[in-house]
Structures are given as C-alpha cells and as structure tokens.
Amino acid sequence: MKKRIIVASENPVKINATKQGFQRLYPEYELEVQGVSVPSDVSAQPMTDGETLHGAVNRACNAEREMPDADYWVGIEGGIHHTMEGYIAFAWVVIQTKAGDGKARTGTFLLPPKVTQLIDKGVELGHANDQVFAEHNSKQAGGAVGSLTGGVLGRTEYYEQAVVLALVPLFNSEMYKLKM
C-alpha cells in the first residue's frame, strides 16, 4: 500500500526521522516522503512548550494547504522552555490526516550555560550550538542533542521516537475512534 507523507520542512533530519518512524510502525507501506518549506507562524526560536506545539500544528496545517493530496502531513518544531534548572530543549511532532491527528513530544534535556547565554542574547538554539561547539549547520545534522551526547544520540533518532509516538492514535484508529 502506497502512502504519501508531506513533512512541513525541507530539513533532511525531519524528513528522515519521519520516514524512519513510519517505517517502524508501517513496514508494509510503500512510503513517498517529501519535504515542503512552509512557515511555522511562531518565533524562529520558540521559547515555550505551548509556542513550540503551536508551531508544529501550524506547520502540519500549512503543509496540508500547500499539498492537499497527501495521506499524512507532519509538523516537527523544536523549541526551548525556561525552567528553574535552566533552559530545556525538546520538539513537538504533529501528524495530521483527514480522519484525525496525533501529537507527541520528544524527551527533554538541559542546555549548558554557554548555550543559554547566547539564547538570552536572542541567538537561535541551532546557531548558538554551532558557536559553542564550533560546528556548521548542526540543526541539519546531529543538533544540540548530538553535540551534547558526543553523537550517541542524533537529532534524527531523537525525533524518530516522537514520530512513532505521534502515530499512536492513527496506528490504533479503532481505539481512538478514527475512521482511517
């Protein structure tokens, strides 16, 4: 069975995470996964959990408007949130279909002080990470999670699990009363 999936980004990390997540739950599908550049309609660096989720929802909706003939539309938005411990980083994944949607958030991790100092000056996490770790365009590679784990966990794998979890209601459509 062929399924067309539109990822609301041209970032290869988000496209690959989506493809791998779908392949894990739906190995029988022939997947056509395509990225499309659409706005999140939130800040370039979402600074709260709510803003980050809103960005992922907006991306999925904007992808559907841009390419309405797909089976799934996927919005992935990375964000940070200030806590008593400092800034934590995470991402929201939203997967939409005509029958319903699924949402999941990645795990969180604490950002180091050197990175948070740059964020406080208005620098986006990806650029702050590049400066602190002397990397280039890390958000299209391992990201901050990759830099901080010495490459043990890259951004693709980090997002892939959340893609699988966002698919839970769709994979279990009868339990969630969705007509897939």
PDB file of C-alpha atoms in Angstrom:
ATOM      1  CA  MET A   1       0.000   0.000   0.000  1.00  0.00           C
ATOM      2  CA  LYS A   2       1.439   3.354  -1.055  1.00  0.00           C
ATOM      3  CA  LYS A   3       1.234   6.330   1.322  1.00  0.00           C
ATOM      4  CA  ARG A   4       2.207   9.916   0.589  1.00  0.00           C
ATOM      5  CA  ILE A   5       3.647  11.825   3.526  1.00  0.00           C
ATOM      6  CA  ILE A   6       4.414  15.531   3.453  1.00  0.00           C
ATOM      7  CA  VAL A   7       6.898  16.830   6.017  1.00  0.00           C
ATOM      8  CA  ALA A   8       6.489  20.529   6.739  1.00  0.00           C
ATOM      9  CA  SER A   9      10.201  21.204   6.328  1.00  0.00           C
ATOM     10  CA  GLU A  10      12.983  20.622   3.833  1.00  0.00           C
ATOM     11  CA  ASN A  11      15.396  19.769   6.662  1.00  0.00           C
ATOM     12  CA  PRO A  12      16.753  16.271   5.914  1.00  0.00           C
ATOM     13  CA  VAL A  13      16.767  15.445   9.646  1.00  0.00           C
ATOM     14  CA  LYS A  14      12.998  15.940   9.892  1.00  0.00           C
ATOM     15  CA  ILE A  15      12.335  14.117   6.621  1.00  0.00           C
ATOM     16  CA  ASN A  16      14.475  11.120   7.615  1.00  0.00           C
ATOM     17  CA  ALA A  17      13.038  10.953  11.137  1.00  0.00           C
ATOM     18  CA  THR A  18       9.537  10.920   9.662  1.00  0.00           C
ATOM     19  CA  LYS A  19      10.366   8.224   7.143  1.00  0.00           C
ATOM     20  CA  GLN A  20      12.085   6.018   9.728  1.00  0.00           C
ATOM     21  CA  GLY A  21       9.265   6.448  12.248  1.00  0.00           C
ATOM     22  CA  PHE A  22       6.616   5.500   9.686  1.00  0.00           C
ATOM     23  CA  GLN A  23       8.698   2.530   8.505  1.00  0.00           C
ATOM     24  CA  ARG A  24       8.871   1.183  12.047  1.00  0.00           C
ATOM     25  CA  LEU A  25       5.095   1.156  12.531  1.00  0.00           C
ATOM     26  CA  TYR A  26       4.051   0.538   8.934  1.00  0.00           C
ATOM     27  CA  PRO A  27       6.662  -1.733   7.327  1.00  0.00           C
ATOM     28  CA  GLU A  28       4.055  -2.838   4.777  1.00  0.00           C
ATOM     29  CA  TYR A  29       3.650   0.687   3.368  1.00  0.00           C
ATOM     30  CA  GLU A  30       5.460   1.930   0.305  1.00  0.00           C
ATOM     31  CA  LEU A  31       6.318   5.430   1.500  1.00  0.00           C
ATOM     32  CA  GLU A  32       6.671   8.554  -0.570  1.00  0.00           C
ATOM     33  CA  VAL A  33       8.058  11.144   1.843  1.00  0.00           C
ATOM     34  CA  GLN A  34       8.512  14.700   0.635  1.00  0.00           C
ATOM     35  CA  GLY A  35       9.529  17.883   2.392  1.00  0.00           C
ATOM     36  CA  VAL A  36       7.943  21.250   1.733  1.00  0.00           C
ATOM     37  CA  SER A  37       9.027  24.598   3.117  1.00  0.00           C
ATOM     38  CA  VAL A  38       6.146  26.196   4.997  1.00  0.00           C
ATOM     39  CA  PRO A  39       6.063  28.724   7.831  1.00  0.00           C
ATOM     40  CA  SER A  40       5.523  27.790  11.450  1.00  0.00           C
ATOM     41  CA  ASP A  41       3.904  31.174  12.152  1.00  0.00           C
ATOM     42  CA  VAL A  42       5.711  31.310  15.511  1.00  0.00           C
ATOM     43  CA  SER A  43       9.072  32.759  16.555  1.00  0.00           C
ATOM     44  CA  ALA A  44      12.191  31.472  14.791  1.00  0.00           C
ATOM     45  CA  GLN A  45      13.127  30.152  18.232  1.00  0.00           C
ATOM     46  CA  PRO A  46      10.001  29.058  20.110  1.00  0.00           C
ATOM     47  CA  MET A  47      10.554  29.840  23.793  1.00  0.00           C
ATOM     48  CA  THR A  48       7.761  27.877  25.493  1.00  0.00           C
ATOM     49  CA  ASP A  49       6.182  24.461  25.301  1.00  0.00           C
ATOM     50  CA  GLY A  50       2.928  25.994  24.056  1.00  0.00           C
ATOM     51  CA  GLU A  51       4.562  28.073  21.338  1.00  0.00           C
ATOM     52  CA  THR A  52       6.530  25.043  20.164  1.00  0.00           C
ATOM     53  CA  LEU A  53       3.399  22.876  19.932  1.00  0.00           C
ATOM     54  CA  HIS A  54       1.602  25.708  18.147  1.00  0.00           C
ATOM     55  CA  GLY A  55       4.448  25.857  15.608  1.00  0.00           C
ATOM     56  CA  ALA A  56       4.233  22.113  14.915  1.00  0.00           C
ATOM     57  CA  VAL A  57       0.448  22.317  14.446  1.00  0.00           C
ATOM     58  CA  ASN A  58       0.839  25.326  12.142  1.00  0.00           C
ATOM     59  CA  ARG A  59       3.475  23.558  10.075  1.00  0.00           C
ATOM     60  CA  ALA A  60       1.271  20.485   9.581  1.00  0.00           C
ATOM     61  CA  CYS A  61      -1.747  22.655   8.667  1.00  0.00           C
ATOM     62  CA  ASN A  62       0.303  24.791   6.268  1.00  0.00           C
ATOM     63  CA  ALA A  63       1.733  21.663   4.630  1.00  0.00           C
ATOM     64  CA  GLU A  64      -1.790  20.339   4.114  1.00  0.00           C
ATOM     65  CA  ARG A  65      -2.841  23.619   2.498  1.00  0.00           C
ATOM     66  CA  GLU A  66       0.240  23.543   0.276  1.00  0.00           C
ATOM     67  CA  MET A  67      -0.076  19.869  -0.732  1.00  0.00           C
ATOM     68  CA  PRO A  68      -3.640  18.666  -0.035  1.00  0.00           C
ATOM     69  CA  ASP A  69      -3.375  15.377  -1.942  1.00  0.00           C
ATOM     70  CA  ALA A  70      -1.223  13.554   0.643  1.00  0.00           C
ATOM     71  CA  ASP A  71      -2.224  10.942   3.204  1.00  0.00           C
ATOM     72  CA  TYR A  72      -0.293  12.463   6.115  1.00  0.00           C
ATOM     73  CA  TRP A  73       1.115  15.899   6.963  1.00  0.00           C
ATOM     74  CA  VAL A  74       3.871  16.107   9.556  1.00  0.00           C
ATOM     75  CA  GLY A  75       4.921  19.184  11.520  1.00  0.00           C
ATOM     76  CA  ILE A  76       8.053  18.993  13.668  1.00  0.00           C
ATOM     77  CA  GLU A  77       9.007  22.030  15.709  1.00  0.00           C
ATOM     78  CA  GLY A  78      11.992  22.256  18.034  1.00  0.00           C
ATOM     79  CA  GLY A  79      11.776  24.587  20.989  1.00  0.00           C
ATOM     80  CA  ILE A  80      13.113  25.510  24.381  1.00  0.00           C
ATOM     81  CA  HIS A  81      11.474  26.304  27.678  1.00  0.00           C
ATOM     82  CA  HIS A  82      12.895  28.062  30.723  1.00  0.00           C
ATOM     83  CA  THR A  83      12.682  26.090  33.966  1.00  0.00           C
ATOM     84  CA  MET A  84      14.144  26.565  37.437  1.00  0.00           C
ATOM     85  CA  GLU A  85      17.089  24.420  36.291  1.00  0.00           C
ATOM     86  CA  GLY A  86      17.711  26.457  33.120  1.00  0.00           C
ATOM     87  CA  TYR A  87      16.618  26.032  29.522  1.00  0.00           C
ATOM     88  CA  ILE A  88      15.411  22.640  28.375  1.00  0.00           C
ATOM     89  CA  ALA A  89      15.256  21.657  24.706  1.00  0.00           C
ATOM     90  CA  PHE A  90      12.662  19.408  23.052  1.00  0.00           C
ATOM     91  CA  ALA A  91      10.472  19.142  19.960  1.00  0.00           C
ATOM     92  CA  TRP A  92       6.804  18.563  19.221  1.00  0.00           C
ATOM     93  CA  VAL A  93       5.655  16.293  16.402  1.00  0.00           C
ATOM     94  CA  VAL A  94       2.148  16.660  14.954  1.00  0.00           C
ATOM     95  CA  ILE A  95       0.867  14.214  12.343  1.00  0.00           C
ATOM     96  CA  GLN A  96      -2.391  15.083  10.606  1.00  0.00           C
ATOM     97  CA  THR A  97      -4.704  13.014   8.409  1.00  0.00           C
ATOM     98  CA  LYS A  98      -8.198  13.642   7.082  1.00  0.00           C
ATOM     99  CA  ALA A  99      -9.507  11.355   9.872  1.00  0.00           C
ATOM    100  CA  GLY A 100      -7.636  12.856  12.823  1.00  0.00           C
ATOM    101  CA  ASP A 101      -4.222  13.606  14.203  1.00  0.00           C
ATOM    102  CA  GLY A 102      -1.561  12.528  16.639  1.00  0.00           C
ATOM    103  CA  LYS A 103       0.834  14.553  18.756  1.00  0.00           C
ATOM    104  CA  ALA A 104       3.920  13.671  20.785  1.00  0.00           C
ATOM    105  CA  ARG A 105       6.839  15.450  22.369  1.00  0.00           C
ATOM    106  CA  THR A 106      10.421  14.290  22.462  1.00  0.00           C
ATOM    107  CA  GLY A 107      12.304  13.835  25.686  1.00  0.00           C
ATOM    108  CA  THR A 108      13.892  16.940  27.119  1.00  0.00           C
ATOM    109  CA  PHE A 109      17.466  17.780  28.006  1.00  0.00           C
ATOM    110  CA  LEU A 110      19.093  20.669  29.837  1.00  0.00           C
ATOM    111  CA  LEU A 111      21.134  23.099  27.747  1.00  0.00           C
ATOM    112  CA  PRO A 112      24.571  24.159  29.030  1.00  0.00           C
ATOM    113  CA  PRO A 113      25.154  27.702  30.353  1.00  0.00           C
ATOM    114  CA  LYS A 114      27.294  28.784  27.364  1.00  0.00           C
ATOM    115  CA  VAL A 115      24.408  27.955  25.015  1.00  0.00           C
ATOM    116  CA  THR A 116      21.761  29.563  27.225  1.00  0.00           C
ATOM    117  CA  GLN A 117      23.780  32.775  27.477  1.00  0.00           C
ATOM    118  CA  LEU A 118      23.650  33.097  23.692  1.00  0.00           C
ATOM    119  CA  ILE A 119      19.920  32.266  23.644  1.00  0.00           C
ATOM    120  CA  ASP A 120      19.350  35.033  26.205  1.00  0.00           C
ATOM    121  CA  LYS A 121      21.027  37.395  23.718  1.00  0.00           C
ATOM    122  CA  GLY A 122      18.490  36.384  21.037  1.00  0.00           C
ATOM    123  CA  VAL A 123      20.534  33.721  19.232  1.00  0.00           C
ATOM    124  CA  GLU A 124      18.522  30.736  17.932  1.00  0.00           C
ATOM    125  CA  LEU A 125      19.491  27.387  19.515  1.00  0.00           C
ATOM    126  CA  GLY A 126      20.946  25.947  16.291  1.00  0.00           C
ATOM    127  CA  HIS A 127      23.230  28.952  15.801  1.00  0.00           C
ATOM    128  CA  ALA A 128      24.172  29.033  19.490  1.00  0.00           C
ATOM    129  CA  ASN A 129      25.037  25.346  19.307  1.00  0.00           C
ATOM    130  CA  ASP A 130      27.204  25.934  16.219  1.00  0.00           C
ATOM    131  CA  GLN A 131      29.099  28.719  18.004  1.00  0.00           C
ATOM    132  CA  VAL A 132      29.683  26.818  21.238  1.00  0.00           C
ATOM    133  CA  PHE A 133      30.670  23.522  19.589  1.00  0.00           C
ATOM    134  CA  ALA A 134      32.428  25.046  16.533  1.00  0.00           C
ATOM    135  CA  GLU A 135      30.050  23.259  14.179  1.00  0.00           C
ATOM    136  CA  HIS A 136      28.305  24.335  10.975  1.00  0.00           C
ATOM    137  CA  ASN A 137      24.566  23.913  10.354  1.00  0.00           C
ATOM    138  CA  SER A 138      24.197  21.374  13.157  1.00  0.00           C
ATOM    139  CA  LYS A 139      20.412  21.589  13.001  1.00  0.00           C
ATOM    140  CA  GLN A 140      20.564  19.670   9.730  1.00  0.00           C
ATOM    141  CA  ALA A 141      22.799  17.059  11.347  1.00  0.00           C
ATOM    142  CA  GLY A 142      23.066  15.928  14.969  1.00  0.00           C
ATOM    143  CA  GLY A 143      21.769  19.144  16.520  1.00  0.00           C
ATOM    144  CA  ALA A 144      22.368  20.149  20.118  1.00  0.00           C
ATOM    145  CA  VAL A 145      21.415  16.662  21.294  1.00  0.00           C
ATOM    146  CA  GLY A 146      24.114  15.187  19.042  1.00  0.00           C
ATOM    147  CA  SER A 147      26.738  17.669  20.205  1.00  0.00           C
ATOM    148  CA  LEU A 148      25.926  17.126  23.868  1.00  0.00           C
ATOM    149  CA  THR A 149      25.893  13.308  23.642  1.00  0.00           C
ATOM    150  CA  GLY A 150      29.058  13.039  21.577  1.00  0.00           C
ATOM    151  CA  GLY A 151      26.998  11.751  18.669  1.00  0.00           C
ATOM    152  CA  VAL A 152      25.471   8.878  20.658  1.00  0.00           C
ATOM    153  CA  LEU A 153      22.000  10.301  20.004  1.00  0.00           C
ATOM    154  CA  GLY A 154      21.495  12.388  16.885  1.00  0.00           C
ATOM    155  CA  ARG A 155      18.625  14.662  16.022  1.00  0.00           C
ATOM    156  CA  THR A 156      17.140  12.161  13.533  1.00  0.00           C
ATOM    157  CA  GLU A 157      16.898   9.373  16.131  1.00  0.00           C
ATOM    158  CA  TYR A 158      15.722  11.869  18.731  1.00  0.00           C
ATOM    159  CA  TYR A 159      12.792  12.946  16.524  1.00  0.00           C
ATOM    160  CA  GLU A 160      12.068   9.441  15.210  1.00  0.00           C
ATOM    161  CA  GLN A 161      10.757   8.186  18.540  1.00  0.00           C
ATOM    162  CA  ALA A 162       8.369  11.144  18.803  1.00  0.00           C
ATOM    163  CA  VAL A 163       7.155  10.432  15.244  1.00  0.00           C
ATOM    164  CA  VAL A 164       6.324   6.866  16.305  1.00  0.00           C
ATOM    165  CA  LEU A 165       4.535   8.137  19.419  1.00  0.00           C
ATOM    166  CA  ALA A 166       2.581  10.736  17.433  1.00  0.00           C
ATOM    167  CA  LEU A 167       1.372   7.902  15.195  1.00  0.00           C
ATOM    168  CA  VAL A 168      -0.148   6.012  18.165  1.00  0.00           C
ATOM    169  CA  PRO A 169      -3.734   7.296  17.688  1.00  0.00           C
ATOM    170  CA  LEU A 170      -3.521   6.708  13.934  1.00  0.00           C
ATOM    171  CA  PHE A 171      -1.994   3.242  14.291  1.00  0.00           C
ATOM    172  CA  ASN A 172      -4.726   2.366  16.808  1.00  0.00           C
ATOM    173  CA  SER A 173      -7.505   4.183  14.976  1.00  0.00           C
ATOM    174  CA  GLU A 174     -10.322   1.963  16.293  1.00  0.00           C
ATOM    175  CA  MET A 175      -9.319   2.614  19.905  1.00  0.00           C
ATOM    176  CA  TYR A 176      -9.249   6.334  19.223  1.00  0.00           C
ATOM    177  CA  LYS A 177     -12.456   6.223  17.161  1.00  0.00           C
ATOM    178  CA  LEU A 178     -10.805   7.491  13.976  1.00  0.00           C
ATOM    179  CA  LYS A 179     -12.052   6.417  10.557  1.00  0.00           C
ATOM    180  CA  MET A 180      -8.807   5.867   8.698  1.00  0.00           C
TER     181      MET A 180
END
